[in-house]
Amino acid sequence: MDYNAALDQAIGKLHEEGRYRTFIDIERRKGSYPHATWTRPDGTESQITVWCGNDYLGMGQHPVVLAAMHEALDATGAGSGGTRNISGTTVYHKRLEAELADLHGKQSALVFSSAYIANDATLSTLRKLFPGLIIYSDTLNHASMIEGIKRGEGAKRIFRHNDVAHLRELLEADDPEAPKLIAFESIYSMDGDFGPIAEICDLADEFNALTYLDEVHAVGMYGPHGGGVAERDGLLDRIDIFNGTLGKAFGVFGGYIAASAKMCDAVRSYAPGFIFTTSLPPAVAAGAAASIAFLKTAEGQLLRDQQQLNARILKMRLRGLGMPIMDHGSHIVPVHVGNPVHCKALSDMLLADFGIYVQPINFPTVPRGTERLRFTPSPVHSPKEIDALVKAMDALWSMCKLNRSANVA
Ligand SMILES: Cc1ncc(COP(=O)(O)O)c(C=O)c1O
């Protein structure tokens, strides 16, 4: 085989389709998020405003988080030095898991290297724990769930996005005695829409299925203690396994599940993605625990309120200009473009001409024809920055003669 030719072909295909991904080189400035320094390919620098980060509340620069990280770093050094089983469990990991269990009203939690790994490792391990398990998965579930569900033996059923009638049909068609699990998300981050948690839990009760809820984009953001949409809606006890990240609203790094003590114990004991890998650095665990604890407080609620307010203001102003925003009432503000080349061009112009950084979202992250710009307002975006973004979008929409007609569902 001509390996280089195969690589050229694979990469060339992405260029042809206008969806070759480029990383831009940015350095966030602690204390002045959402500002960052952009280093162009020619080495020149300019100041930009980041509008597509998932550090939704700016916790990545919060003094409480940084103090906890400094303290742990100074106390213990850099890495954990081992897997959880072999010298990699510290007081910081234990504290973090206790915070997480409390956050979700569960007996236990288990921390992984990322939420991606937590999804992949847990879902694939559940197949081993419950032989013959049938997994029912929303068609828009994140890649990490899909990977975990695909691995191992056992059936999978894909239900149409948020379609509980379709889910019921699939459940009814299977053996009532077969073990079952329904995997879904509380917020689908590319559209910003919510999953029908209560209705899915009703079906799970009726068909004796376990529920697995990915709250990656909701933890820290919803509920009086930042426990996510299930906490906000009073549904914590109806979910068997929560999945969440420490890398978005909590502003640090890592992922986890929270569940019964028995469930966590079994996953801990059987999941290769948990067992055979170095545990989080203690400073990371300490920072994440401090962030979660802070976001449980009234001060944390103020950040959530400010974030929601900024999201509403941005949506209202873009809608006022006739921009095709996708508004499902969540904290995410996607603007539909519908063409990968236009989407990339708009993103490039926003960055080069206006100092506004928003990454184009193209296939396979979203279906072809639904390419979009996805804005993530935070409490650290000031009215001045919101104004600058709205004016830049207005100017580009006019210049490119883009659709101003309306809302996209
Ligand atoms: C729904 C969902 N689940 C899981 C993940 C993985 O999270 P992490 O970045 O912690 O790996 C993501 C990442 O964007 C996500 O959107």
XYZ file of C-alpha atoms and ligand atoms in Angstrom:
425
model
C 0.000 0.000 0.000
C 1.100 3.574 -0.707
C 0.491 4.913 2.811
C 1.235 8.537 1.938
C -1.170 8.494 -1.003
C -3.894 7.103 1.282
C -3.288 9.884 3.803
C -3.301 12.534 1.032
C -6.581 11.154 -0.243
C -8.183 11.183 3.215
C -7.098 14.745 3.940
C -7.853 15.940 0.392
C -11.442 14.724 0.779
C -11.908 17.001 3.793
C -10.486 19.977 1.882
C -12.809 19.302 -1.064
C -15.839 19.219 1.212
C -14.762 22.433 2.949
C -14.580 20.708 6.336
C -10.858 20.402 6.916
C -10.333 21.539 10.501
C -7.702 24.065 11.438
C -6.686 24.862 15.003
C -6.138 28.465 15.839
C -3.385 29.304 18.221
C -4.842 31.167 21.192
C -3.640 31.945 24.674
C -6.322 32.851 27.159
C -5.362 35.559 29.644
C -6.088 34.641 33.253
C -8.103 37.398 34.892
C -9.308 38.832 31.579
C -11.388 36.033 30.017
C -12.984 36.041 27.510
C -9.987 37.892 26.073
C -7.130 35.977 24.548
C -4.107 36.516 22.363
C -4.241 35.050 18.880
C -0.961 34.177 17.171
C -1.422 34.155 13.406
C 0.427 31.634 11.219
C 2.897 34.435 10.328
C 3.721 34.906 14.023
C 1.966 38.272 14.519
C -0.325 38.591 17.529
C -3.652 40.264 18.147
C -6.175 40.493 20.955
C -9.403 38.611 20.429
C -12.612 37.786 22.285
C -13.430 34.089 22.586
C -17.099 33.355 21.862
C -17.010 29.584 21.510
C -15.424 28.311 24.720
C -17.117 25.725 26.911
C -15.728 27.264 30.095
C -19.307 28.504 30.314
C -18.981 30.358 33.620
C -15.355 31.460 33.493
C -14.449 29.097 36.340
C -11.124 28.380 34.628
C -9.858 31.680 35.996
C -11.815 31.785 39.257
C -9.633 32.601 42.303
C -11.210 29.802 44.385
C -10.273 27.221 41.757
C -6.784 28.585 41.201
C -6.063 28.742 44.936
C -7.079 25.101 45.386
C -4.909 24.062 42.446
C -1.881 26.016 43.699
C -2.254 24.544 47.153
C -2.425 20.959 45.870
C 0.410 21.538 43.420
C 2.652 22.919 46.136
C 1.657 20.178 48.548
C 1.952 17.158 46.256
C 3.774 18.041 43.040
C 2.680 17.543 39.446
C 1.228 14.153 38.566
C -0.575 11.497 40.591
C 2.115 8.939 39.829
C -0.113 5.995 39.111
C -3.416 4.418 38.292
C -6.122 4.713 40.907
C -5.326 1.179 42.005
C -1.539 1.604 42.152
C -0.691 4.697 44.216
C -2.892 7.101 42.219
C -5.704 7.617 44.762
C -5.184 10.692 46.920
C -7.215 12.693 49.359
C -7.995 15.055 46.438
C -9.529 12.288 44.327
C -11.632 11.116 47.249
C -12.800 14.656 47.991
C -13.704 15.210 44.342
C -15.753 12.024 44.170
C -17.558 12.940 47.399
C -18.445 16.385 45.942
C -19.748 14.732 42.777
C -21.836 12.109 44.569
C -23.402 14.893 46.644
C -23.986 17.054 43.557
C -26.115 14.365 41.937
C -27.722 12.991 45.110
C -26.018 9.621 44.579
C -24.108 7.330 46.919
C -20.953 7.354 44.847
C -19.017 8.822 41.940
C -16.092 7.698 39.848
C -13.659 10.081 38.164
C -12.198 9.345 34.713
C -9.660 11.153 32.510
C -12.502 12.871 30.630
C -16.246 12.613 30.118
C -15.472 11.045 26.745
C -13.613 8.224 28.474
C -16.269 8.003 31.209
C -19.001 7.457 28.590
C -17.005 5.062 26.474
C -15.654 3.038 29.399
C -18.904 2.876 31.367
C -21.269 2.030 28.548
C -18.996 -0.672 27.136
C -18.508 -2.125 30.629
C -22.241 -2.232 31.341
C -22.527 -4.705 28.477
C -20.167 -7.006 30.386
C -21.975 -6.504 33.688
C -25.426 -7.162 32.248
C -25.110 -9.884 29.576
C -27.612 -9.421 26.752
C -28.078 -5.733 27.606
C -30.037 -3.820 24.988
C -29.013 -0.165 24.821
C -31.520 2.395 23.510
C -29.675 5.468 22.324
C -30.885 8.864 21.097
C -29.734 9.379 17.518
C -27.983 12.641 18.444
C -26.023 11.196 21.361
C -22.406 12.295 21.628
C -19.679 10.315 19.841
C -18.321 9.058 23.164
C -21.606 7.337 24.007
C -21.880 5.921 20.507
C -18.374 4.459 20.759
C -19.111 2.861 24.134
C -22.441 1.472 22.953
C -20.927 -0.004 19.785
C -18.295 -1.985 21.621
C -18.910 -5.418 23.052
C -21.741 -7.793 22.458
C -25.402 -6.983 22.789
C -27.949 -5.102 20.814
C -28.440 -1.382 20.310
C -31.538 0.474 19.212
C -31.390 4.028 17.970
C -34.448 6.181 18.638
C -35.214 9.361 16.722
C -34.018 12.451 18.528
C -36.136 13.144 21.633
C -38.915 10.965 20.172
C -40.419 9.115 23.147
C -43.116 7.493 20.983
C -40.384 5.928 18.857
C -38.510 4.848 21.979
C -41.684 3.190 23.278
C -42.114 1.306 19.980
C -38.572 -0.017 20.235
C -38.978 -1.019 23.879
C -42.260 -2.792 23.143
C -40.673 -4.799 20.335
C -38.036 -6.366 22.609
C -38.156 -9.247 25.068
C -39.684 -7.898 28.305
C -37.137 -9.949 30.293
C -34.042 -8.583 28.513
C -31.900 -6.131 30.507
C -32.275 -2.626 29.071
C -30.639 0.773 29.355
C -31.719 4.105 27.861
C -28.841 6.483 27.114
C -29.519 10.141 26.398
C -28.422 13.718 27.101
C -30.027 16.493 29.099
C -28.772 19.191 26.696
C -27.725 18.471 23.143
C -25.006 21.021 22.805
C -25.006 21.669 19.088
C -28.686 22.696 18.944
C -28.961 23.670 22.600
C -32.179 21.669 23.074
C -33.216 19.669 26.148
C -33.904 15.939 26.391
C -37.376 14.870 27.682
C -35.954 13.470 30.937
C -39.200 12.842 32.840
C -40.909 11.111 29.907
C -37.902 8.881 29.285
C -37.765 7.978 32.984
C -41.473 7.062 32.848
C -40.739 4.662 30.003
C -37.734 3.278 31.864
C -39.977 2.522 34.868
C -42.586 0.899 32.683
C -40.077 -1.334 30.858
C -37.721 -1.934 33.796
C -34.807 -0.199 32.047
C -31.845 1.621 33.565
C -31.410 5.323 32.724
C -28.043 6.813 31.695
C -28.004 10.597 31.408
C -25.119 12.629 29.978
C -25.284 16.049 31.688
C -21.954 17.222 30.287
C -23.305 20.576 29.078
C -25.604 21.064 32.055
C -23.546 20.395 35.179
C -22.656 23.597 36.950
C -25.185 25.410 34.737
C -28.652 24.324 35.880
C -30.291 23.457 39.184
C -29.966 25.341 42.469
C -26.611 23.644 43.179
C -25.419 23.258 39.599
C -26.448 19.599 39.573
C -27.780 19.914 36.016
C -31.190 19.747 34.372
C -32.233 16.684 36.400
C -31.601 18.655 39.586
C -33.492 21.669 38.216
C -36.463 19.460 37.355
C -36.425 17.435 40.597
C -35.514 14.206 38.784
C -32.212 13.249 40.415
C -33.526 10.028 41.910
C -34.973 8.854 38.617
C -31.604 8.611 36.889
C -29.479 5.523 37.535
C -26.191 6.798 36.120
C -25.133 10.391 35.513
C -22.231 11.328 33.286
C -20.589 14.740 33.517
C -17.438 16.671 32.688
C -15.122 18.721 34.857
C -13.816 20.530 31.774
C -16.712 22.795 30.758
C -18.749 24.757 33.341
C -16.420 23.596 36.114
C -13.540 25.039 34.095
C -10.923 22.365 34.845
C -10.489 18.907 33.311
C -11.714 15.334 33.684
C -14.986 13.422 33.607
C -17.054 11.164 35.828
C -20.094 9.062 36.487
C -22.283 9.289 39.601
C -24.515 6.358 40.585
C -25.259 3.893 43.380
C -22.300 2.627 45.382
C -22.761 -0.814 43.858
C -22.853 0.481 40.287
C -19.712 2.574 40.782
C -17.971 -0.312 42.492
C -18.724 -2.642 39.589
C -17.630 -0.133 36.918
C -14.506 0.675 38.945
C -13.674 -3.016 39.056
C -14.350 -3.932 35.417
C -13.803 -0.866 33.176
C -10.390 -0.949 31.442
C -10.731 2.790 30.727
C -10.782 3.392 34.471
C -8.374 0.710 35.669
C -5.445 0.883 33.260
C -4.709 4.596 33.146
C -2.978 7.182 35.317
C -5.395 9.076 37.543
C -5.944 12.846 37.330
C -3.162 15.044 38.704
C -4.055 15.959 42.317
C -4.057 19.673 41.486
C -6.651 19.069 38.773
C -8.800 17.045 41.176
C -8.465 19.782 43.807
C -9.403 22.557 41.355
C -12.417 20.616 40.098
C -13.630 19.888 43.651
C -13.298 23.570 44.572
C -15.204 24.614 41.452
C -18.066 22.180 42.116
C -18.280 23.268 45.763
C -18.322 26.947 44.743
C -21.025 26.440 42.142
C -23.246 24.817 44.768
C -23.403 28.126 46.652
C -25.496 31.270 46.224
C -22.482 32.948 44.609
C -22.443 30.169 42.045
C -26.128 30.813 41.391
C -25.307 34.455 40.618
C -22.918 33.289 37.892
C -25.598 30.993 36.454
C -28.131 33.828 36.488
C -25.732 36.227 34.761
C -24.884 33.622 32.137
C -28.571 32.988 31.395
C -29.197 36.707 31.181
C -26.359 37.195 28.696
C -27.637 34.284 26.603
C -31.130 35.812 26.521
C -29.781 39.238 25.592
C -27.642 37.848 22.786
C -30.527 35.800 21.386
C -32.905 38.747 21.600
C -30.508 41.056 19.804
C -29.617 38.570 17.048
C -33.274 37.703 16.604
C -34.056 41.415 16.404
C -31.774 41.544 13.358
C -33.580 38.580 11.782
C -30.698 36.152 12.246
C -31.657 32.455 12.011
C -30.902 31.521 15.599
C -31.768 28.129 17.077
C -33.441 28.921 20.376
C -34.519 26.154 22.715
C -34.209 28.183 25.885
C -30.787 26.899 26.907
C -27.515 28.732 27.498
C -26.153 27.982 23.994
C -26.735 30.283 21.006
C -26.333 28.538 17.625
C -26.803 30.605 14.446
C -27.712 28.531 11.404
C -25.584 29.028 8.269
C -26.302 25.802 6.352
C -23.174 25.618 4.207
C -19.677 24.547 5.308
C -17.801 26.952 3.062
C -19.901 29.972 4.112
C -19.660 28.929 7.742
C -15.864 28.786 7.623
C -15.678 32.078 5.694
C -17.864 33.841 8.290
C -15.758 32.481 11.111
C -12.552 33.590 9.348
C -13.908 37.114 8.768
C -15.147 37.467 12.335
C -11.692 36.594 13.569
C -9.558 38.538 11.107
C -11.713 41.665 10.775
C -13.451 41.913 14.142
C -11.243 40.013 16.605
C -14.134 37.653 17.407
C -13.363 33.965 17.671
C -16.148 31.484 16.967
C -15.258 28.135 15.456
C -17.401 26.940 12.497
C -19.372 23.799 13.361
C -19.466 21.453 10.384
C -20.150 17.798 9.538
C -19.680 15.280 11.185
C -20.280 17.246 14.400
C -23.631 18.328 12.910
C -25.536 16.956 9.864
C -24.590 18.363 6.457
C -26.700 21.401 5.534
C -27.018 22.474 9.173
C -23.562 24.029 9.560
C -23.609 26.790 12.124
C -21.794 29.264 14.296
C -22.250 28.325 17.938
C -21.883 31.135 20.458
C -21.410 30.486 24.153
C -22.066 33.645 26.150
C -20.709 33.623 29.695
C -20.938 35.868 32.749
C -17.518 37.257 31.815
C -18.746 38.628 28.466
C -19.584 42.275 29.142
C -22.368 44.291 27.451
C -19.630 45.953 25.362
C -18.484 42.589 24.020
C -22.030 41.477 23.294
C -22.589 44.726 21.422
C -19.412 44.278 19.373
C -20.453 40.727 18.426
C -23.965 41.764 17.379
C -22.644 44.632 15.235
C -20.057 42.377 13.578
C -22.689 39.748 12.766
C -25.002 42.424 11.392
C -22.274 43.797 9.118
C -21.257 40.346 7.840
C -24.834 39.229 7.266
C -25.404 42.308 5.094
C -22.094 41.989 3.277
C -22.691 38.300 2.469
C -26.421 38.856 1.749
C -27.412 36.034 4.093
C -30.881 34.947 5.125
C -32.482 37.186 7.759
C -35.813 35.546 7.735
C -36.292 33.825 11.013
C -35.851 31.322 13.763
C -34.755 27.795 12.991
C -36.403 25.129 15.129
C -22.453 15.435 25.257
C -20.996 15.264 25.521
N -20.587 14.227 26.255
C -19.283 14.027 26.530
C -18.324 14.899 26.069
C -16.888 14.674 26.423
O -16.473 15.571 27.415
P -14.943 15.746 27.784
O -14.504 16.971 27.051
O -14.850 15.863 29.256
O -14.251 14.522 27.260
C -18.689 15.999 25.308
C -17.667 16.949 24.826
O -17.886 17.940 24.215
C -20.063 16.191 25.024
O -20.473 17.220 24.283
